[in-house]
CSV table of C-alpha atoms in Angstrom, one decimal:
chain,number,residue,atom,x,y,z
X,1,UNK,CA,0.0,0.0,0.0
X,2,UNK,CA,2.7,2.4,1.1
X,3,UNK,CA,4.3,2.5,-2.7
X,4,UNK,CA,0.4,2.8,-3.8
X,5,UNK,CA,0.0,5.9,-1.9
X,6,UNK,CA,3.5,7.4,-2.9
X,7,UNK,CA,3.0,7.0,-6.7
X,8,UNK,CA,-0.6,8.5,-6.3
X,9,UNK,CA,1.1,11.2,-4.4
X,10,UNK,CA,4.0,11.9,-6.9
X,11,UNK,CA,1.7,11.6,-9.9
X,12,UNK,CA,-0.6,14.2,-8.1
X,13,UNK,CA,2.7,16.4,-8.0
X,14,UNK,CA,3.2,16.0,-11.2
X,15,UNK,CA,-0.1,16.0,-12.8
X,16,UNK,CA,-0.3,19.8,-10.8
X,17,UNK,CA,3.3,20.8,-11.9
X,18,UNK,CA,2.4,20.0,-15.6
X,19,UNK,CA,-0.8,22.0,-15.3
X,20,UNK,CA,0.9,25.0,-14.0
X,21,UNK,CA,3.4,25.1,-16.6
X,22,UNK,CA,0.7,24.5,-19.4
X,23,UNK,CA,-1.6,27.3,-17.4
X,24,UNK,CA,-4.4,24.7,-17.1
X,25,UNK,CA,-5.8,26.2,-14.1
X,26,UNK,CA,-8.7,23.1,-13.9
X,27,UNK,CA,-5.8,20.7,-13.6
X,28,UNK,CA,-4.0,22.5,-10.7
X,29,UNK,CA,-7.6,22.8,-9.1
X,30,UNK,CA,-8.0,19.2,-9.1
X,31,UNK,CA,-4.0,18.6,-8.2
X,32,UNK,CA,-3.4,20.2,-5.6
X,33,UNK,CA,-6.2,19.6,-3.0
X,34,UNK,CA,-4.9,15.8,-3.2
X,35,UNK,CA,-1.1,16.2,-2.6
X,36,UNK,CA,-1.7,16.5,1.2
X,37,UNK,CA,-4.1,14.0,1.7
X,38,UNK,CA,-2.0,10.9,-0.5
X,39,UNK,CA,0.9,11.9,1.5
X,40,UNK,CA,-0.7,11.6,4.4
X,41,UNK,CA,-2.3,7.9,3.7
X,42,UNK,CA,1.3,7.2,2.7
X,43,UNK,CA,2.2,8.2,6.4
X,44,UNK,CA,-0.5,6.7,8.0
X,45,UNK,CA,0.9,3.0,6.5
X,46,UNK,CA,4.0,3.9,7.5
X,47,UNK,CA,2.6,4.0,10.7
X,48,UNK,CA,3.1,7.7,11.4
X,49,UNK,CA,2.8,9.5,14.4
X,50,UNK,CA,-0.6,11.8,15.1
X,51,UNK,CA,1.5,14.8,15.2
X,52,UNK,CA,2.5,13.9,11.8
X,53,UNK,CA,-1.0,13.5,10.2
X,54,UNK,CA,-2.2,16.7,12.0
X,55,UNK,CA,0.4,18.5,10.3
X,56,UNK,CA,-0.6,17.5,7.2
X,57,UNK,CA,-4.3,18.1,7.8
X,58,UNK,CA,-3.8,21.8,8.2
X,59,UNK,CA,-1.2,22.3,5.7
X,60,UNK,CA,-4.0,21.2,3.3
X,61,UNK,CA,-6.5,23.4,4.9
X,62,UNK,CA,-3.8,26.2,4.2
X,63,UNK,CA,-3.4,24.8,0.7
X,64,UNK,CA,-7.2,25.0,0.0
X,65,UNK,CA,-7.4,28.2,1.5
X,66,UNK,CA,-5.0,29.8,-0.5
X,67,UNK,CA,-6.6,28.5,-3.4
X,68,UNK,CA,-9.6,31.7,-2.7
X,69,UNK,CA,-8.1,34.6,-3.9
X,70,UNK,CA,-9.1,37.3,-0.9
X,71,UNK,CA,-7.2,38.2,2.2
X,72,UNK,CA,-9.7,36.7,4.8
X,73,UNK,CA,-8.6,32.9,3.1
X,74,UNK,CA,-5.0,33.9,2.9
X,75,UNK,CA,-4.9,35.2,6.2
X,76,UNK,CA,-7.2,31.8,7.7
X,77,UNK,CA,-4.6,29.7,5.1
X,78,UNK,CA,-1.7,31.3,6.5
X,79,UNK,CA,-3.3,30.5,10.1
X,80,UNK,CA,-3.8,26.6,8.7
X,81,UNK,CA,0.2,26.3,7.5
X,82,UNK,CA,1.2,28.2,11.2
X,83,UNK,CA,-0.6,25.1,13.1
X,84,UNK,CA,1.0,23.0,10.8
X,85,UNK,CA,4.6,24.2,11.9
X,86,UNK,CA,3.9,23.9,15.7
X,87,UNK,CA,3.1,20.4,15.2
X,88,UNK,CA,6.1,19.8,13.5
X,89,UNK,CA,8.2,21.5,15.8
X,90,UNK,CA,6.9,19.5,18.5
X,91,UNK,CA,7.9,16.1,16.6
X,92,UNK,CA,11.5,17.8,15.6
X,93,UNK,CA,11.7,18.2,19.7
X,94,UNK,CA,10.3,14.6,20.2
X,95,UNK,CA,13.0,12.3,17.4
X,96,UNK,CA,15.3,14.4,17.0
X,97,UNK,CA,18.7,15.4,18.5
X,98,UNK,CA,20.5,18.5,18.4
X,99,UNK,CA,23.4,18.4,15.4
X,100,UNK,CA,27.0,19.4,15.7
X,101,UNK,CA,26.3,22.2,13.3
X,102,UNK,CA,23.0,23.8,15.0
X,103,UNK,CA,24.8,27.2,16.6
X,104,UNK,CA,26.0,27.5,12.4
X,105,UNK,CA,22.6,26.5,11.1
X,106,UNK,CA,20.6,28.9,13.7
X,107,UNK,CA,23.2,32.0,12.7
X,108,UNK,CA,22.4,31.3,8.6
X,109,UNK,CA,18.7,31.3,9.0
X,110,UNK,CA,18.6,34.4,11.4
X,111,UNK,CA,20.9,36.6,9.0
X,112,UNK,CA,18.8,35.4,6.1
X,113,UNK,CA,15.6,36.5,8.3
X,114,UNK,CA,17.2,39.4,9.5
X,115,UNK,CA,17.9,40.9,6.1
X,116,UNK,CA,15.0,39.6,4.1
X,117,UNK,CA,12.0,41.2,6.5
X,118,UNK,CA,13.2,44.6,6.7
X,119,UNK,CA,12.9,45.0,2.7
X,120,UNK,CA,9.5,42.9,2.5
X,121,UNK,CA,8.1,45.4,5.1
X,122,UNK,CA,7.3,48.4,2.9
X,123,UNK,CA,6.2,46.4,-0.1
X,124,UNK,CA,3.7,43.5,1.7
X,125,UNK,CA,-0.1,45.2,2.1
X,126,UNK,CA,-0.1,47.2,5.1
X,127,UNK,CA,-2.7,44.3,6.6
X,128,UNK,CA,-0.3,41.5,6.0
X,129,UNK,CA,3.0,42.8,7.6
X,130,UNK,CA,2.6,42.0,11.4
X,131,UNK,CA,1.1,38.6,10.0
X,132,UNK,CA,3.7,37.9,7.7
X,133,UNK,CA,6.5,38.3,10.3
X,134,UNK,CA,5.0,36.6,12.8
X,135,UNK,CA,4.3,33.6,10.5
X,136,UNK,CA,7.9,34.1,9.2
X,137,UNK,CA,9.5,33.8,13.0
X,138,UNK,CA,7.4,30.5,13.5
X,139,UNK,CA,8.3,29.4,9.9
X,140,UNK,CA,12.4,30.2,10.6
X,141,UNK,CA,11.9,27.9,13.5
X,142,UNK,CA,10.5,25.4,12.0
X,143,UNK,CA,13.0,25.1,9.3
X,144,UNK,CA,15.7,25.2,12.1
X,145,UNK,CA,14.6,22.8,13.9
X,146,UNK,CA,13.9,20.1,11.1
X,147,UNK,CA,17.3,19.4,10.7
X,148,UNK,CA,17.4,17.9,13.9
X,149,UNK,CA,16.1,14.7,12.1
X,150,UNK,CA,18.8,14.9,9.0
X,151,UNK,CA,19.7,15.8,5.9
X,152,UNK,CA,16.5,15.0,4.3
X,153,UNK,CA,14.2,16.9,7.1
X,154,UNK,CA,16.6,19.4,7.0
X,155,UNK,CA,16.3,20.2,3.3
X,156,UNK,CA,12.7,20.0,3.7
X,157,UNK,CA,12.9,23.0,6.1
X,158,UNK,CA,14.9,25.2,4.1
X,159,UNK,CA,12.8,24.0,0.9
X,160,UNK,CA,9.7,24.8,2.6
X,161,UNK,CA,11.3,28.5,4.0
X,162,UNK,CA,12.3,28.9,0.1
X,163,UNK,CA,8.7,28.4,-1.0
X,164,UNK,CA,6.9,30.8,0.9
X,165,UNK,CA,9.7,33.3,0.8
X,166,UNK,CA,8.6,33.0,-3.4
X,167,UNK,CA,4.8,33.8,-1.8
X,168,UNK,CA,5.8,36.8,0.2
X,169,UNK,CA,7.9,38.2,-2.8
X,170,UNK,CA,5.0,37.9,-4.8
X,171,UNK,CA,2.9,39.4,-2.3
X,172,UNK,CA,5.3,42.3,-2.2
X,173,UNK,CA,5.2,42.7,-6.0
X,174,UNK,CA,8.7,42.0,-6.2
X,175,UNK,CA,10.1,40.9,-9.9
X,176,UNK,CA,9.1,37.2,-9.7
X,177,UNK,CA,10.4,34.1,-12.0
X,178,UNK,CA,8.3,32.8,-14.7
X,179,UNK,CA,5.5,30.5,-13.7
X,180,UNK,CA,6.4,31.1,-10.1
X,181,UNK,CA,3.3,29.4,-9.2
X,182,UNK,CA,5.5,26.5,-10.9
X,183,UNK,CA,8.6,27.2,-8.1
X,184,UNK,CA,6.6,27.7,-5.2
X,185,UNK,CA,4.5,24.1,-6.1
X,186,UNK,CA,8.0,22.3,-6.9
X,187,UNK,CA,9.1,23.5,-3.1
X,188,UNK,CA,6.6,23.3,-1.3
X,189,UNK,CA,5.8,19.6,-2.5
X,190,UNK,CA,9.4,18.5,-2.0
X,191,UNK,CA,9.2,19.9,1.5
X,192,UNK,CA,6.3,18.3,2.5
X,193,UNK,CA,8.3,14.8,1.4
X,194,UNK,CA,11.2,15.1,2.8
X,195,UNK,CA,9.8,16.6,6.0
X,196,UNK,CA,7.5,13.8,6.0
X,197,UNK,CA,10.4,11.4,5.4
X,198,UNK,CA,12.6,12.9,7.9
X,199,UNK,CA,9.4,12.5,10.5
X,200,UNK,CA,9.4,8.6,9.6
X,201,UNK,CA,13.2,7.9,9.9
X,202,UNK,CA,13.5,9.6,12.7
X,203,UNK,CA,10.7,7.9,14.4
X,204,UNK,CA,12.0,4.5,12.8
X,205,UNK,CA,15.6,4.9,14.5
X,206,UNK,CA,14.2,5.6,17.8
X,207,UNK,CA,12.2,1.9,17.2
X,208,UNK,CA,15.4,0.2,16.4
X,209,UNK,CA,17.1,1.5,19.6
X,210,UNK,CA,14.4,0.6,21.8
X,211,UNK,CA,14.5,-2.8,20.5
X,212,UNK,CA,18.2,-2.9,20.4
X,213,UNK,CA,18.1,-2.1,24.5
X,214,UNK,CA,15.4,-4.4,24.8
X,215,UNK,CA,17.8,-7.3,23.8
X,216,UNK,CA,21.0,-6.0,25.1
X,217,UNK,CA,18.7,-6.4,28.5
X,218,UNK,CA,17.6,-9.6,27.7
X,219,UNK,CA,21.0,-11.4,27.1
X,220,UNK,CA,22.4,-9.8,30.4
């Protein structure tokens, strides 16, 4: 079932990419709403944590959300990803472990914050800025922390920091890639994996040491 549910899920990633680039706007409606939901069937065979699910329930009521064009669903979408990120920060602090690297890792992201909020500020919609920011800090965090579970949870992080730093650009009316619906899909869909993936290796190592002790105990 689990390779079932991760070719549905990649096809749906690829079915919405295609659309995007073809500016078939019926085939990223129908996409996208089901990226969430096959990755999270994928992670419910896997035996995922609830944390893990929850997380993905509300990054897909974000995703739907955003899919309204008006501030209100932006705003309650923006909400929707910012639940998301607390419960993966909470299973970051449950599997994993703090890296050798971390003091390097938290200096990169808080320069990168540091400098790229102040010149977002005057451009966002005077409504969005305290939002933004605040979603930003928790979003920083959140990337931070993911690397706690590896390489691959840590490249979801920053992947996932990348995509909606391409939202807020846009949002700002800043000069923007072509098809950057395209970029930010491509990111935010590889995040989601490897965040995802991170999540379920993390939680799988812990297994294998608890049953390591377990018979380290039993052959005393």
């Amino acid at each position: 079932m689990r390779r079932i549910f991760a070719g549905a899920f990649a096809a749906a990633v690829a079915g919405d990419l295609v659309s995007l680039l073809a500016g078939w706007d019926l085939g990223h409606t129908l996409c996208k709403p089901l990226l969430l939901p096959l990755l999270a069937a994928y992670a419910v065979v896997r035996g995922a944590p609830r944390l893990l699910i929850a997380a993905l329930f509300f990054g897909w009521c974000g995703d739907v959300l955003l899919m309204f064009d008006a501030d209100p669903a932006f705003l309650a979408g923006m909400g929707g990803f910012a639940v998301g990120h607390v419960c993966y920060l909470v299973l970051f602090a449950r599997y994993g472990r703090r890296g050798e690297r971390a003091d390097f890792l938290l200096a990169t992201y808080g320069v990168v914050l540091a400098a790229t909020l102040p010149m977002l500020w005057s451009d966002l919609p005077a409504e969005l800025r305290i939002p933004v920011v605040a979603y930003s800090l928790l979003l920083t965090a959140m990337a931070f922390r993911a690397a706690r579970l590896g390489a691959a949870a840590g490249i979801g992080g920053a992947l996932f920091l990348l995509s909606d730093t391409l939202i807020a650009t846009g949002l700002a009316d800043w000069p923007q890639l072509p098809r950057p619906d395209f970029w930010i899909m491509l990111t935010y869909a590889a995040a989601q994996a490897l965040l995802v993936k991170g999540v379920l290796t993390g939680l799988d190592a812990q297994k294998d040491q608890a049953t390591t002790y377990r018979e380290s105990r039993a052959a005393v």
